[in-house]
Coordinates of C-alpha atoms (C1' of nucleotides) in Angstrom, one line a residue:
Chain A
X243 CA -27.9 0.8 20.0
X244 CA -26.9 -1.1 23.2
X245 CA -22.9 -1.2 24.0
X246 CA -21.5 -4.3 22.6
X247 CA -18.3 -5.3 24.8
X248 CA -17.0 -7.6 22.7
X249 CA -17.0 -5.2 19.7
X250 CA -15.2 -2.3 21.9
X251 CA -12.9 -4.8 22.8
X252 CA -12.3 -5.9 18.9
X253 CA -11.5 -2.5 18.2
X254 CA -8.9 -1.9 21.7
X255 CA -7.2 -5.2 21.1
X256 CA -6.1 -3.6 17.0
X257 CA -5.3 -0.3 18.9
X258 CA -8.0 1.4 17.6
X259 CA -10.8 3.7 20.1
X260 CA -14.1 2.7 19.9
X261 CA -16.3 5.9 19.1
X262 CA -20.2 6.1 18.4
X263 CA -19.3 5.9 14.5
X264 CA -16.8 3.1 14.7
X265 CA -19.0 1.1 16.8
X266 CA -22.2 1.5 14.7
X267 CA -20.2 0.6 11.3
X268 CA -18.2 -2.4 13.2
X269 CA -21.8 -3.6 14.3
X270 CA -23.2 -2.9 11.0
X271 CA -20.4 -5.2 9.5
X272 CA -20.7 -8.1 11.9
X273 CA -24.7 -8.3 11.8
X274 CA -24.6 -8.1 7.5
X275 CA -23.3 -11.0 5.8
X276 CA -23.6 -8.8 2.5
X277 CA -20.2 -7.9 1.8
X278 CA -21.2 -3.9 1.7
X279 CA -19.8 -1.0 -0.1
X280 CA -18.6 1.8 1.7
X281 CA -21.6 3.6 0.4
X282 CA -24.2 0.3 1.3
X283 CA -22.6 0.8 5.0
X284 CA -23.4 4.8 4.6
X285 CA -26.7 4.4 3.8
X286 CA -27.5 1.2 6.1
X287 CA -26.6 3.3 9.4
X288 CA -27.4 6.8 7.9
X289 CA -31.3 6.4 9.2
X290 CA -30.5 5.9 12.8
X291 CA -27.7 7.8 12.6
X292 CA -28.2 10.8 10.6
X293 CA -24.8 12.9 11.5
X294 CA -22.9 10.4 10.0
X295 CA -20.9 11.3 6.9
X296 CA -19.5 9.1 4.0
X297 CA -16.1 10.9 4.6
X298 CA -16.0 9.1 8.4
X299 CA -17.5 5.9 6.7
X300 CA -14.4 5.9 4.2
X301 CA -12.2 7.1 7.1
X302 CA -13.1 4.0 9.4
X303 CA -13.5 1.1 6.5
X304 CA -9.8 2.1 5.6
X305 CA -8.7 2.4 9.2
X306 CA -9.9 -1.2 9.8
X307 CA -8.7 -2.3 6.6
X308 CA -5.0 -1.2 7.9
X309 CA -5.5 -2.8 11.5
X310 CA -6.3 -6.1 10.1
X311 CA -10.2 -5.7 11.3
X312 CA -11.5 -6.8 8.3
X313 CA -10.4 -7.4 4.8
X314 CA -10.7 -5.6 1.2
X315 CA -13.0 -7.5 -1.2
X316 CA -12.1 -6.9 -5.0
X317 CA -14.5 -8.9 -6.6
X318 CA -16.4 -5.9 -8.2
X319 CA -15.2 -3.6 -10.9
X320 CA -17.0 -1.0 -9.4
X321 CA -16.5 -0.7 -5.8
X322 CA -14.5 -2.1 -3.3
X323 CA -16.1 -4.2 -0.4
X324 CA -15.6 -5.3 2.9
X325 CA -15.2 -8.3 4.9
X326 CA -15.6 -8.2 8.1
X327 CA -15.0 -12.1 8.4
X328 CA -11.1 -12.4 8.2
X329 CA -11.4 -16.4 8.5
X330 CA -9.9 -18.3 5.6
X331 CA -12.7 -18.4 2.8
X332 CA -13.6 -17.7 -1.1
X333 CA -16.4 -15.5 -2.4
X334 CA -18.8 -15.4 -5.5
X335 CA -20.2 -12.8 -7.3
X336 CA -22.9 -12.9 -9.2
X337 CA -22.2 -11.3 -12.7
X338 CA -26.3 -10.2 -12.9
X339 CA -27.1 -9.4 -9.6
X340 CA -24.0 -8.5 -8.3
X341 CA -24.7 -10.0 -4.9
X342 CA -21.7 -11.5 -3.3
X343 CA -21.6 -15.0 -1.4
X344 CA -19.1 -16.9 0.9
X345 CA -17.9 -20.3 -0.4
X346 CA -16.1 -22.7 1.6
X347 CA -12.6 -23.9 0.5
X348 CA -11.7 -27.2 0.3
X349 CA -8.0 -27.9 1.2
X350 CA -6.8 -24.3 2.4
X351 CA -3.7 -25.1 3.0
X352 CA -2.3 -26.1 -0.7
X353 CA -3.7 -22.4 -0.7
X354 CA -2.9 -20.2 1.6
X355 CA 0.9 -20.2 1.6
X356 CA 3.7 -18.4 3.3
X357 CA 5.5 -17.8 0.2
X358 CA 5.5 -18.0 -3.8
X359 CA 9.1 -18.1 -5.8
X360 CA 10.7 -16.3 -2.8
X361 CA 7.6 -13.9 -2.8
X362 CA 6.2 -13.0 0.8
X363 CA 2.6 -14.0 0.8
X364 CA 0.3 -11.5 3.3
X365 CA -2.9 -12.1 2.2
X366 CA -4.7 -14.9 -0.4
X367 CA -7.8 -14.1 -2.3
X368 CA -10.0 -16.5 -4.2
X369 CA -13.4 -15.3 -5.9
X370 CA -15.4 -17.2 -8.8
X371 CA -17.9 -15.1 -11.0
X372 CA -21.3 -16.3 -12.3
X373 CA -24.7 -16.6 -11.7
X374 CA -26.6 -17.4 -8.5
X375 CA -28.9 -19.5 -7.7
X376 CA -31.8 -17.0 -7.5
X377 CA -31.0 -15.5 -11.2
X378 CA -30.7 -18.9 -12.8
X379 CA -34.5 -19.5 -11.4
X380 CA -35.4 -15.9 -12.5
X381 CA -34.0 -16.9 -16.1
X382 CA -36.4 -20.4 -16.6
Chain B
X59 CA 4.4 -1.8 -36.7
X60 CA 4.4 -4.9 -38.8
X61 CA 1.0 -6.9 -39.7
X62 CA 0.8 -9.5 -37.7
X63 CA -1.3 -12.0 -39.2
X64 CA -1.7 -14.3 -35.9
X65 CA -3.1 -11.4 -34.0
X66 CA -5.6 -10.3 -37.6
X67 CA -6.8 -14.1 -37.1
X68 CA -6.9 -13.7 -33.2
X69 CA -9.1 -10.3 -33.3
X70 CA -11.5 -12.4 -36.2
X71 CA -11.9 -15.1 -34.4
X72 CA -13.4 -13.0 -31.5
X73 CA -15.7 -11.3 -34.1
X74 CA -13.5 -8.5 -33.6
X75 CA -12.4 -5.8 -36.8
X76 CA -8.6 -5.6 -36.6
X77 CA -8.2 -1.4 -37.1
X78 CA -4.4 -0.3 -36.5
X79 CA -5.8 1.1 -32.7
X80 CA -7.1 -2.6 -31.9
X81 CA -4.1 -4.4 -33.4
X82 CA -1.6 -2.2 -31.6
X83 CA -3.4 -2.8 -28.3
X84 CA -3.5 -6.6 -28.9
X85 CA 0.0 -6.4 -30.0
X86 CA 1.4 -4.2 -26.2
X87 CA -0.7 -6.6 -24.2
X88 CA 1.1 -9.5 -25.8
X89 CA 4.1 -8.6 -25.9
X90 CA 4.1 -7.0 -22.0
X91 CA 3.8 -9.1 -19.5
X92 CA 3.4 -6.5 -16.7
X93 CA -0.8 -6.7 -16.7
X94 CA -1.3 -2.8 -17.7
X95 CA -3.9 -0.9 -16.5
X96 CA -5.7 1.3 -19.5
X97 CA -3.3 3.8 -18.7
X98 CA -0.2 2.1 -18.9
X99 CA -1.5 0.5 -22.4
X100 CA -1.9 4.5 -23.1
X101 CA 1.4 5.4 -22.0
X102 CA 2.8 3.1 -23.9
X103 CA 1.3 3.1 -27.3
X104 CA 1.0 7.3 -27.1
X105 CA 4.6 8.0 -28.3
X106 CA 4.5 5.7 -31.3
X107 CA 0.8 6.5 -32.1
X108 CA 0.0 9.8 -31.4
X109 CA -3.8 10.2 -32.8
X110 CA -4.2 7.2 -30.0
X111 CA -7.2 8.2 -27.3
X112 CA -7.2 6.9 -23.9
X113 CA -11.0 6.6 -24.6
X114 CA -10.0 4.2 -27.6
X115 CA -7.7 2.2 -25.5
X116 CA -10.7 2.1 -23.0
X117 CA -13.4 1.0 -25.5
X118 CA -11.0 -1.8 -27.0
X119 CA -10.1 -3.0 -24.0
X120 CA -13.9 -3.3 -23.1
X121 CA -14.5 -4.7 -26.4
X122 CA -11.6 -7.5 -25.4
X123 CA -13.1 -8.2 -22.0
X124 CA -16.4 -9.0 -23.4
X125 CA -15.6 -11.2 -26.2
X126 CA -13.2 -12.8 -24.2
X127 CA -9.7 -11.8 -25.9
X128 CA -8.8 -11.2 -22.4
X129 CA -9.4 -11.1 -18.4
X130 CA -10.4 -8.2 -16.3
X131 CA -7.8 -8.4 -13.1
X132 CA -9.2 -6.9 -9.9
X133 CA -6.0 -7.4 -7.9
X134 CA -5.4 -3.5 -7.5
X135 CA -7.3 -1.4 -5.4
X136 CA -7.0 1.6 -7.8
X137 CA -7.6 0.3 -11.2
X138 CA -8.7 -2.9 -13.4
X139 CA -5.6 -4.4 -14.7
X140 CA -5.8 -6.9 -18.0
X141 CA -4.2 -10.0 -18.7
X142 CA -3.8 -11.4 -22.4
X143 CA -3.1 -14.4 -21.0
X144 CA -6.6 -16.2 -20.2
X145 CA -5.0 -19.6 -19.1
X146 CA -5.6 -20.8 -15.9
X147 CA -3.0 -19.2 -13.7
X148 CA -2.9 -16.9 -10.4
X149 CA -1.1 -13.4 -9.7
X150 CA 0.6 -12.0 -7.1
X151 CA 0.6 -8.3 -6.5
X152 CA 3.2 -6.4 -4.7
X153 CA 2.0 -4.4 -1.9
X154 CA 5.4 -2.1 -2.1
X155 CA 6.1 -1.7 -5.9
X156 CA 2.5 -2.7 -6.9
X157 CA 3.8 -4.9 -9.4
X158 CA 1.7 -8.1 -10.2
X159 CA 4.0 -11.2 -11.6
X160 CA 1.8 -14.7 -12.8
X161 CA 1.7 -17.4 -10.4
X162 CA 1.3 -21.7 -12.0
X163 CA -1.5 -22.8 -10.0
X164 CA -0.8 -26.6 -8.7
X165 CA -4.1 -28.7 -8.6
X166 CA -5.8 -26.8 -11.0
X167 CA -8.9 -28.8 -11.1
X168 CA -9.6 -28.5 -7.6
X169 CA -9.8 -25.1 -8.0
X170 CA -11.7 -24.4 -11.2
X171 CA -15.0 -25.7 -11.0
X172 CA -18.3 -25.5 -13.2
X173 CA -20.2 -25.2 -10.3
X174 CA -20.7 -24.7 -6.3
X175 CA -23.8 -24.9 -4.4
X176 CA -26.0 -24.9 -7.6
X177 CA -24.4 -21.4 -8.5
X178 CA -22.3 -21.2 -12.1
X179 CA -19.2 -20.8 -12.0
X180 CA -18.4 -19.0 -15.2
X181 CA -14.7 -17.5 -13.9
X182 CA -12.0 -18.3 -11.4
X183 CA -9.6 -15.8 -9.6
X184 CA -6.3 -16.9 -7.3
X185 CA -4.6 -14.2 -6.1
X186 CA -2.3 -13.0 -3.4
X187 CA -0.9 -9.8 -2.0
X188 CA 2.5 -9.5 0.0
X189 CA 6.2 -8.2 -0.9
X190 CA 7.7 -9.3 -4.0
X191 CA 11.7 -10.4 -4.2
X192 CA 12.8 -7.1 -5.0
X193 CA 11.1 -5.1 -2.8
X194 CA 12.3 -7.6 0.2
X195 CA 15.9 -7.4 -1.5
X196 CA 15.9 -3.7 -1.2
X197 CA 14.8 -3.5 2.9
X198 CA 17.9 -5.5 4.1
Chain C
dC195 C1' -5.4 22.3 26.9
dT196 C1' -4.2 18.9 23.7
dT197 C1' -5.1 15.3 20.9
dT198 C1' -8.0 12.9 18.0
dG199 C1' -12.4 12.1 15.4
dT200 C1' -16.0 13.9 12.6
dG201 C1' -18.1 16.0 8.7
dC202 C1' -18.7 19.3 5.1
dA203 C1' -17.1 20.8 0.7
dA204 C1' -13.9 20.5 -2.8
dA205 C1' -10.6 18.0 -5.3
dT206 C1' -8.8 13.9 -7.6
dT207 C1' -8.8 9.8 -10.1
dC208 C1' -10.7 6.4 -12.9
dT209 C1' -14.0 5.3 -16.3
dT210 C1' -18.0 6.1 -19.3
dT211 C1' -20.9 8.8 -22.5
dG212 C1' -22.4 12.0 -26.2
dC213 C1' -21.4 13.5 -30.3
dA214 C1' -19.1 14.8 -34.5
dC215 C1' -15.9 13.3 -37.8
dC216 C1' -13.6 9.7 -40.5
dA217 C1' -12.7 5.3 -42.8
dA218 C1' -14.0 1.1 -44.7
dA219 C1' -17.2 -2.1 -47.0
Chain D
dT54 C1' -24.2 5.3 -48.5
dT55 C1' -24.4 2.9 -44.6
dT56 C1' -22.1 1.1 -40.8
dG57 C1' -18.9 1.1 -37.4
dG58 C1' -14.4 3.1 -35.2
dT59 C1' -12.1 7.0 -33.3
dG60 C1' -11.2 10.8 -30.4
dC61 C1' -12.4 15.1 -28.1
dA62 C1' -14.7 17.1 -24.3
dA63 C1' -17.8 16.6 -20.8
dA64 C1' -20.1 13.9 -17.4
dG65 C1' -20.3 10.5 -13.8
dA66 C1' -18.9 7.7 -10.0
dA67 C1' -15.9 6.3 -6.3
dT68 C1' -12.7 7.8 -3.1
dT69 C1' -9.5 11.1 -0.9
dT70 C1' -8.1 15.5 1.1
dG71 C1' -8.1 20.1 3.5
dC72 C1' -9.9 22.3 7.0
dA73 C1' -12.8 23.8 10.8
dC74 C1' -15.4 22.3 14.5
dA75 C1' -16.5 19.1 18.2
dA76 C1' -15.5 15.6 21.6
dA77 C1' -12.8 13.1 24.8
dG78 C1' -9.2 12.5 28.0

DNA sequence: CTTTGTGCAAATTCTTTGCACCAAA
DNA sequence: TTTGGTGCAAAGAATTTGCACAAAG
């Protein structure tokens, strides 16, 4: 994989250093648009990078997770999955094929407030659950 | 425990058999407000039913989920939550105490659509993470 | 050298499953 | 007597932890 600047400088600017690992799962991240599991990122690089462990995948996704590089996704009972697209935005998830899908949001900012009945807001998570596009076809 | 016929009628109306297990489950979850995990609902109904499995609690509360009696939180990293309460509302979770309180949702309508981008919307989820009152109280 | 990252194996936690027993229709 | 509910123990899956080695400054 060729050295990505912009990526090493992603991870300086949260105080994080930018080693083989972190670089390959950061890149893995930006290229997918798939929402993965920590174990979909695992076996994505895994092939091309066969010393990599699930332990350093877990290790990373949390470390990035706590530095604001991307954000948890809990939109699946089973797993949790990450976002590597912080930008204001809602996801689907299809309830047969599990796939998940960025929606736009209409008027964010009645959304994402500051606070809630003297609650401090941080973060602000919609999802909708259903069926996609592609299953609905399957189904006729 | 007293019969409580509203929750009998509630459990038929779901297609649901109201054993004493079921009914005391139904009757915790509406009567807490605190969105229990399995465990909690465990915890809680142990003491005063002692023949009570944590495999019973699970199955019921699977049982609820599907027929609808109730709504499958994902708002906690660790564990599913449940809330009796399917109306349209949004939660906020506590990232200190982990506590999750109900949130009134303004323009509902906006926000719960049928449909988006030909997918089917079937469920809706608004929630946010940050520090609840108490937790900010107790920092100063 | 000293610090930090990595990766294996084991442990932990949450949840589900298989199966035998029990209760109700 | 048949069906379905319950509960124990075991299994399974996702994630974390402890520790030794390796890498980088």
């Amino acid at each position: 994989m060729e050295v990505d600047f912009s990526m090493q400088e992603c991870l300086l600017r949260h105080g994080i250093k930018p080693s083989l690992q972190r670089m390959a799962i950061l890149g893995y991240l930006s290229v997918t648009r798939t929402h993965p599991t920590a174990d979909e990122v695992y076996n994505a690089l895994h092939p091309a990078l066969p010393t990599l462990s699930l332990t350093t995948v877990y290790n990373t996704l949390k470390l990035y997770a706590e530095r604001g590089v991307l954000l948890l996704l809990l939109v699946d009972e089973k797993n949790v999955r990450f976002d590597i697209d912080t930008g204001r935005h809602a996801h689907f998830q299809c309830i047969e094929c599990k796939n998940v899908y960025d929606i736009q949001i209409e008027n964010r900012d009645a959304l994402y407030k500051k606070e809630v009945d003297g609650m401090k807001i941080t973060e602000t998570h919609l999802y909708y659950k259903g069926h996609c596009k592609a299953c609905l076809f399957n189904e006729k």
